[in-house]
Amino acid sequence: MTSQLPKSSLEQDVLPDTSRCSHCGLEIVGGQAVRGSDPDTVFCCKGCRLVYRTLHEFGLGKFYELRDDSELRTADPRGNRFGYFDHDDFIHRHVHSLSRDLSEVRLAIPGIHCAACVWVLEKLPQVLAGVTHTRVNLSDGTIVLTYIPSEVKLSEIAQTLDSLGYTPAPLSLDERLKQRRKLKRALLLRLGVAAATAGNTMIISVSLYQGYFSGMELKYRDFFHWISLIIALPCVFYAAIPFYRGALAGLLAKRPHVDMPISLGILFSFFLSVHATVSGLEYVYFESVCALVFLLLIGRYVQQEVLAGVQSKLSQAATFFPLSVLRKSGGEFEEIPLEALRVGDEIKVLPGERAPADGIVVEGSTHLDLSVLSGESAPVSIAQEQEVPAGALNLESAFLLEARSIGRDSRVGKLLEQLQEAPTESSSSSRLINSLSGYFVITVLVLGFLGFLAWLPTGIPHAFEVMVAVFVVSCPCALALGPPLIFSGATRKALSLGIFLKNMKLFEERKQIRQVFFDKTGTLTTGAFEVVGCNTAAGESVEPEWLSHVLALEEGVASHPLAHTLLSYVRERVCDISAPQLRDLSYISGCGVVGKEDRKGRTYTWKLGSLSWAIDGESTRGFEATNSAHTVVCLSCNGVPKLFFELQDTLHPETTQVVQQLRKEGVAVGILSGDRQEVVSHVAEQLGIAPEFAHGGLLPQQKAECIASTKGRSIFVGDGANDVAALLEADIGIGLRSGVEVCLENADIFISEDGMKRFGLLWSYAKKVSRALQRNVVVSIAYNIGGVSLALAGYITPLFAALLMSISSLSVLFSSLWIAYASTDKSS
Amino acid sequence: MEIVFLLLPLSLVIAAAALGGYLWSVRSGQYDDLDTPAHRMLIDEDVKSDESEVRDVE
């Protein structure tokens, strides 16, 4: 069998070094390599060799050619964990029976993105007997499988997909996906109708224009008018419905909405034209009505599609619950899908897993990482009878949890739900645009009426013509079409940077922003300490033996954040020294770690921890910390200090650059921190921030008060639970990764990783976008003022007004598209 | 020129048919996934394993 393996000439391209697995691309851990039959191939495990062989056997070796090596997925080493796919509850929920022996299932496969994915997944029937058909949908990241349940189990299919590198997941958002699809189809139908009517009325209006200039028999003209009227009917009474709905909703809520001037324009022009047709007047504007609806629908469609993309990305970001849980039934544990979990069930939470539900610990104790929930970085210890929130990460050992509220009912579940619904249409069509629309409608109506009155002396027909010209020439496109397109482009671009925009405030208000406040720990700084100095008492040199004692002591308490830093620092310096054996190692909370060593009949007590505790009141023997903002950790032997480590919370590498960029633009930069004032001042000094802007020792409420007391618009960038009030108080709140729960709810913008760097990018990008928005509005205001005044002066006939309006709409469309797409590509 | 009274409605019927075709294609889900086909067309089929393609070539 193996000798028939076709030798792929591309293997060497795929595999430049032999330290990576030919199939999964993972690094091969020392000595574990499994040789393939081909000398060029090497695998990390037998499983990968099997898949590689299988792919070639079925003539699917092309996979290695097509795949995008940059994003190889990591296979889970735990073996089959898809048992829950065969659970009745799972099948009931996700599998449809097509006929007696044929079933269909739709699964989510996060991360499929390239031709190789499509190809290999759609070849699945060749690889796995029992699967009859597969169809990939890259837009949704899903796959539809048809299979014969009597021949192959769903868990086997899942296992095969996983071994190919595509880990399937149940489609939790099936309903939302269907809803989105329905919306998209509905809008596409309207768009198509609008396009057809616009095209056909325009062709007829070309003949009419010709007739206006060179004369036309009335019977033809009126016939053309009637035909145009008939064509325009489906456009006005079907395609344009979304605008009427928006306008009506705005009216009912007594709030100006951008759909109001649009609806007014459409209906007014349409009924004027109907009147002209019926009474045999000269001009009709059916083609402008249809073109307007068509162009505006394009804007709506682009916006809806981009938002749908953001939502599906967000829901992927939010799937951090385990998909299956171990439920206790009798004395045994069985694996069930998360959906089958009920309140009152006892479940086992393994180390490295997140708690799937809010609940109470029934058995066992462990440390939990709650950083995702609260921003608190230190592990929290829990024991029996204590509450565990859903989403908490189990760091240490398995425990039994009694579920109290599950999934979406849990605290974090509710928040995630909000997050997925966050970028709705209403939030993207912004306050500014809507209030401008209000003024727009009123101004145009008043001016039109005034024009009518002013021209009344020349006769009612002429005065009426002037009023019509004013209404027709005014174009709401810069308000209605431009911003959604620009915002869609910006959202897409931001998403590619891992930034979720909930609204457009940053782009609209960027120019007015006078201050940017940062939280310190975790925002300006990495939140991880770095050893900046290692000193001895005066006149002594560093003995390697001391470092090895540090190693021995710290390995006893590896979960402490400082311990981790010190360990890696020491390991870098002592490679071949083994740590001495210490007994009675214990960690004293708030002080440090202590251990005893027996050597040559004597007992030495080694301590590592805070200075005052370690030296037991002895003198520091000439040691002075180089900076009062540094944290000092001391190693002592029987109370005599040996080593002093100075540690410091390090700045993000990009922080300085971002701060400079902000100040260059005249934006004041401030620090609001709950940390000690000395530490804050030190950071401020490093960044060149004036002392009066560096506030330390603040309570959450004081942070908000600081922001409230400043003049002008401000941004606050923060991450922790203590930043919520400030995020809300600032004009624009930007939340960073670590405090997901609080930030998602309260921030306008959420940056998922790499905070400072991405913030810098976003800031410069926002400059471009806000300029573009302004340019659009300015050009459009100029056009509207010019057009309306000419119309009022009687220079513009209604027909010419309709032409001008169409040109204006088109120019807005193209300039917005250009800004939103062309320029974003360049900057990325 | 009276012929226009016949030709114009006639052309509208044709346009309506085209629009009908579009509406059908949207309803039957042809616009649901606009990303995958772009990738799918890059993949050559194995000629011998797919007889229908051979027939097409002939």
Tab-separated table of N, CA and C in Angstrom, chain A residues 58-59 62 66 113-116 118-119 122-123 126 135-140 181 184-186 188-193 196 200 204 219-220 223-224 227 230-231 238 301 305, chain B residues 1-9 11-12 15-16 18-19 22-46 49-50:
chain	number	residue	atom	x	y	z
A	58	PHE	N	-6.344	8.436	-1.660
A	58	PHE	CA	-7.566	8.791	-2.377
A	58	PHE	C	-7.292	9.836	-3.453
A	59	GLY	N	-6.014	10.027	-3.714
A	59	GLY	CA	-5.670	10.990	-4.753
A	59	GLY	C	-5.937	12.420	-4.322
A	62	LYS	N	-3.311	16.813	-3.338
A	62	LYS	CA	-3.321	18.211	-3.742
A	62	LYS	C	-3.591	19.162	-2.577
A	66	LEU	N	-2.656	23.203	-2.028
A	66	LEU	CA	-3.618	24.301	-2.011
A	66	LEU	C	-3.688	25.027	-0.684
A	113	HIS	N	-11.142	29.054	5.180
A	113	HIS	CA	-10.991	30.330	4.494
A	113	HIS	C	-10.371	30.227	3.122
A	114	CYS	N	-9.885	29.077	2.714
A	114	CYS	CA	-9.172	29.084	1.438
A	114	CYS	C	-9.627	27.948	0.538
A	115	ALA	N	-9.085	27.938	-0.651
A	115	ALA	CA	-9.476	26.946	-1.656
A	115	ALA	C	-9.227	25.526	-1.162
A	116	ALA	N	-8.133	25.313	-0.438
A	116	ALA	CA	-7.821	23.967	0.023
A	116	ALA	C	-8.896	23.466	0.978
A	118	VAL	N	-12.086	24.311	1.025
A	118	VAL	CA	-13.263	23.960	0.249
A	118	VAL	C	-13.053	22.608	-0.411
A	119	TRP	N	-11.887	22.479	-0.999
A	119	TRP	CA	-11.614	21.297	-1.798
A	119	TRP	C	-11.615	20.037	-0.949
A	122	GLU	N	-15.041	19.152	0.566
A	122	GLU	CA	-16.040	18.677	-0.374
A	122	GLU	C	-15.666	17.321	-0.958
A	123	LYS	N	-14.451	16.853	-0.671
A	123	LYS	CA	-14.051	15.510	-1.100
A	123	LYS	C	-14.302	14.487	-0.002
A	126	GLN	N	-15.343	10.858	-0.510
A	126	GLN	CA	-14.351	9.896	-1.006
A	126	GLN	C	-13.554	9.291	0.134
A	135	ARG	N	-21.118	20.169	1.321
A	135	ARG	CA	-21.116	21.465	0.651
A	135	ARG	C	-20.615	22.511	1.642
A	136	VAL	N	-19.569	23.209	1.253
A	136	VAL	CA	-18.977	24.202	2.142
A	136	VAL	C	-19.585	25.571	1.866
A	137	ASN	N	-19.787	26.341	2.898
A	137	ASN	CA	-20.191	27.736	2.740
A	137	ASN	C	-19.192	28.623	3.472
A	138	LEU	N	-18.326	29.252	2.694
A	138	LEU	CA	-17.267	30.067	3.320
A	138	LEU	C	-17.830	31.319	3.985
A	139	SER	N	-18.907	31.854	3.425
A	139	SER	CA	-19.454	33.090	3.987
A	139	SER	C	-19.879	32.896	5.431
A	140	ASP	N	-20.527	31.744	5.702
A	140	ASP	CA	-20.999	31.496	7.057
A	140	ASP	C	-19.993	30.689	7.870
A	181	ARG	N	-29.983	35.246	6.741
A	181	ARG	CA	-30.126	34.850	5.340
A	181	ARG	C	-31.434	35.385	4.771
A	184	LYS	N	-31.117	39.037	4.081
A	184	LYS	CA	-30.284	39.294	2.924
A	184	LYS	C	-31.067	39.049	1.639
A	185	ARG	N	-31.816	37.941	1.607
A	185	ARG	CA	-32.602	37.650	0.411
A	185	ARG	C	-33.639	38.722	0.178
A	186	ALA	N	-34.308	39.147	1.242
A	186	ALA	CA	-35.357	40.156	1.087
A	186	ALA	C	-34.773	41.429	0.489
A	188	LEU	N	-32.017	41.715	-1.262
A	188	LEU	CA	-31.576	41.470	-2.640
A	188	LEU	C	-32.750	41.545	-3.606
A	189	LEU	N	-33.913	41.021	-3.177
A	189	LEU	CA	-35.099	41.086	-4.035
A	189	LEU	C	-35.470	42.540	-4.299
A	190	ARG	N	-35.504	43.333	-3.240
A	190	ARG	CA	-35.853	44.747	-3.408
A	190	ARG	C	-34.826	45.453	-4.292
A	191	LEU	N	-33.564	45.125	-4.062
A	191	LEU	CA	-32.492	45.740	-4.837
A	191	LEU	C	-32.665	45.427	-6.318
A	192	GLY	N	-32.986	44.178	-6.625
A	192	GLY	CA	-33.161	43.768	-8.016
A	192	GLY	C	-34.328	44.502	-8.667
A	193	VAL	N	-35.428	44.586	-7.931
A	193	VAL	CA	-36.599	45.275	-8.467
A	193	VAL	C	-36.266	46.743	-8.731
A	196	ALA	N	-34.073	47.078	-11.821
A	196	ALA	CA	-34.816	46.887	-13.076
A	196	ALA	C	-35.661	48.113	-13.390
A	200	ASN	N	-35.100	50.626	-16.656
A	200	ASN	CA	-36.133	50.764	-17.690
A	200	ASN	C	-36.710	52.172	-17.774
A	204	ILE	N	-36.562	54.955	-21.074
A	204	ILE	CA	-37.711	55.713	-21.588
A	204	ILE	C	-37.476	57.211	-21.459
A	219	LYS	N	-49.272	62.344	-27.982
A	219	LYS	CA	-49.749	60.980	-27.703
A	219	LYS	C	-48.583	60.077	-27.304
A	220	TYR	N	-47.395	60.311	-27.956
A	220	TYR	CA	-46.228	59.497	-27.570
A	220	TYR	C	-45.755	59.868	-26.163
A	223	PHE	N	-47.990	58.560	-23.567
A	223	PHE	CA	-47.831	57.098	-23.491
A	223	PHE	C	-46.568	56.738	-22.695
A	224	PHE	N	-45.456	57.426	-23.004
A	224	PHE	CA	-44.205	57.175	-22.272
A	224	PHE	C	-44.366	57.476	-20.787
A	227	ILE	N	-46.306	54.600	-19.224
A	227	ILE	CA	-45.466	53.393	-19.100
A	227	ILE	C	-44.500	53.557	-17.922
A	230	ILE	N	-46.174	53.034	-14.680
A	230	ILE	CA	-46.415	51.615	-14.361
A	230	ILE	C	-45.133	50.948	-13.877
A	231	ILE	N	-44.014	51.260	-14.570
A	231	ILE	CA	-42.744	50.633	-14.161
A	231	ILE	C	-42.360	51.067	-12.751
A	238	TYR	N	-42.843	48.637	-3.419
A	238	TYR	CA	-42.245	47.411	-2.909
A	238	TYR	C	-40.792	47.661	-2.486
A	301	TYR	N	-27.544	47.585	1.442
A	301	TYR	CA	-27.093	46.210	1.269
A	301	TYR	C	-25.650	46.046	1.746
A	305	GLU	N	-24.517	43.668	4.901
A	305	GLU	CA	-23.603	42.555	4.729
A	305	GLU	C	-22.392	42.676	5.644
B	1	MET	N	-44.606	55.349	-36.686
B	1	MET	CA	-44.119	55.271	-35.296
B	1	MET	C	-45.126	54.625	-34.354
B	2	GLU	N	-46.342	54.335	-34.887
B	2	GLU	CA	-47.329	53.719	-33.988
B	2	GLU	C	-46.853	52.370	-33.446
B	3	ILE	N	-45.866	51.815	-34.142
B	3	ILE	CA	-45.372	50.499	-33.744
B	3	ILE	C	-44.862	50.500	-32.308
B	4	VAL	N	-44.458	51.718	-31.828
B	4	VAL	CA	-43.922	51.812	-30.473
B	4	VAL	C	-44.969	51.407	-29.429
B	5	PHE	N	-46.246	51.591	-29.766
B	5	PHE	CA	-47.293	51.181	-28.829
B	5	PHE	C	-47.297	49.675	-28.628
B	6	LEU	N	-46.784	48.938	-29.597
B	6	LEU	CA	-46.670	47.488	-29.442
B	6	LEU	C	-45.309	47.104	-28.871
B	7	LEU	N	-44.245	47.742	-29.437
B	7	LEU	CA	-42.884	47.317	-29.078
B	7	LEU	C	-42.534	47.625	-27.623
B	8	LEU	N	-42.968	48.768	-27.164
B	8	LEU	CA	-42.596	49.136	-25.800
B	8	LEU	C	-43.175	48.164	-24.763
B	9	PRO	N	-44.502	47.879	-24.820
B	9	PRO	CA	-45.007	46.879	-23.878
B	9	PRO	C	-44.319	45.528	-24.060
B	11	SER	N	-41.237	44.927	-25.035
B	11	SER	CA	-39.903	44.947	-24.409
B	11	SER	C	-40.040	44.891	-22.890
B	12	LEU	N	-41.115	45.495	-22.384
B	12	LEU	CA	-41.325	45.440	-20.937
B	12	LEU	C	-41.595	44.005	-20.479
B	15	ALA	N	-38.299	42.415	-20.246
B	15	ALA	CA	-37.605	42.898	-19.049
B	15	ALA	C	-38.187	42.243	-17.803
B	16	ALA	N	-39.526	42.103	-17.780
B	16	ALA	CA	-40.170	41.478	-16.630
B	16	ALA	C	-39.722	40.028	-16.506
B	18	ALA	N	-36.829	38.820	-17.417
B	18	ALA	CA	-35.469	38.835	-16.870
B	18	ALA	C	-35.499	39.074	-15.365
B	19	LEU	N	-36.347	40.024	-14.952
B	19	LEU	CA	-36.464	40.305	-13.524
B	19	LEU	C	-36.973	39.073	-12.780
B	22	TYR	N	-34.238	36.720	-12.164
B	22	TYR	CA	-33.409	37.171	-11.042
B	22	TYR	C	-34.075	36.847	-9.701
B	23	LEU	N	-35.366	37.162	-9.613
B	23	LEU	CA	-36.077	36.901	-8.358
B	23	LEU	C	-36.032	35.411	-8.020
B	24	TRP	N	-36.196	34.589	-9.048
B	24	TRP	CA	-36.136	33.147	-8.813
B	24	TRP	C	-34.748	32.748	-8.285
B	25	SER	N	-33.699	33.320	-8.913
B	25	SER	CA	-32.346	32.911	-8.502
B	25	SER	C	-32.058	33.333	-7.064
B	26	VAL	N	-32.595	34.481	-6.651
B	26	VAL	CA	-32.393	34.891	-5.256
B	26	VAL	C	-33.153	33.960	-4.325
B	27	ARG	N	-34.411	33.679	-4.690
B	27	ARG	CA	-35.237	32.848	-3.809
B	27	ARG	C	-34.679	31.452	-3.693
B	28	SER	N	-34.049	30.947	-4.774
B	28	SER	CA	-33.532	29.578	-4.711
B	28	SER	C	-32.155	29.538	-4.046
B	29	GLY	N	-31.723	30.650	-3.501
B	29	GLY	CA	-30.520	30.626	-2.660
B	29	GLY	C	-29.215	30.773	-3.400
B	30	GLN	N	-29.268	31.215	-4.648
B	30	GLN	CA	-28.007	31.293	-5.391
B	30	GLN	C	-27.106	32.432	-4.932
B	31	TYR	N	-27.684	33.372	-4.166
B	31	TYR	CA	-26.865	34.485	-3.701
B	31	TYR	C	-26.484	34.350	-2.227
B	32	ASP	N	-26.813	33.186	-1.647
B	32	ASP	CA	-26.564	33.036	-0.212
B	32	ASP	C	-25.080	32.998	0.116
B	33	ASP	N	-24.323	32.367	-0.745
B	33	ASP	CA	-22.901	32.244	-0.466
B	33	ASP	C	-22.140	32.801	-1.658
B	34	LEU	N	-21.559	33.973	-1.472
B	34	LEU	CA	-20.861	34.604	-2.597
B	34	LEU	C	-19.363	34.382	-2.524
B	35	ASP	N	-18.901	33.669	-1.486
B	35	ASP	CA	-17.452	33.503	-1.309
B	35	ASP	C	-16.942	32.166	-1.827
B	36	THR	N	-17.688	31.094	-1.517
B	36	THR	CA	-17.169	29.777	-1.858
B	36	THR	C	-16.998	29.556	-3.356
B	37	PRO	N	-17.975	29.911	-4.185
B	37	PRO	CA	-17.794	29.631	-5.612
B	37	PRO	C	-16.520	30.243	-6.187
B	38	ALA	N	-16.131	31.393	-5.648
B	38	ALA	CA	-14.914	32.033	-6.137
B	38	ALA	C	-13.700	31.138	-5.918
B	39	HIS	N	-13.737	30.379	-4.822
B	39	HIS	CA	-12.630	29.465	-4.561
B	39	HIS	C	-12.800	28.148	-5.301
B	40	ARG	N	-14.078	27.716	-5.359
B	40	ARG	CA	-14.354	26.403	-5.944
B	40	ARG	C	-13.897	26.342	-7.395
B	41	MET	N	-14.029	27.452	-8.100
B	41	MET	CA	-13.689	27.414	-9.522
B	41	MET	C	-12.184	27.300	-9.758
B	42	LEU	N	-11.398	27.544	-8.706
B	42	LEU	CA	-9.947	27.416	-8.858
B	42	LEU	C	-9.501	25.969	-8.876
B	43	ILE	N	-10.395	25.081	-8.440
B	43	ILE	CA	-9.999	23.693	-8.268
B	43	ILE	C	-10.334	22.895	-9.515
B	44	ASP	N	-9.307	22.333	-10.127
B	44	ASP	CA	-9.538	21.498	-11.297
B	44	ASP	C	-10.080	20.156	-10.865
B	45	GLU	N	-11.026	19.664	-11.612
B	45	GLU	CA	-11.512	18.317	-11.341
B	45	GLU	C	-10.551	17.315	-11.977
B	46	ASP	N	-10.485	16.118	-11.352
B	46	ASP	CA	-9.748	15.052	-12.013
B	46	ASP	C	-10.547	14.629	-13.230
B	49	SER	N	-11.891	10.944	-13.275
B	49	SER	CA	-12.856	10.558	-12.255
B	49	SER	C	-14.215	11.190	-12.513
B	50	ASP	N	-14.244	12.158	-13.374
B	50	ASP	CA	-15.509	12.847	-13.610
B	50	ASP	C	-15.904	12.709	-15.072
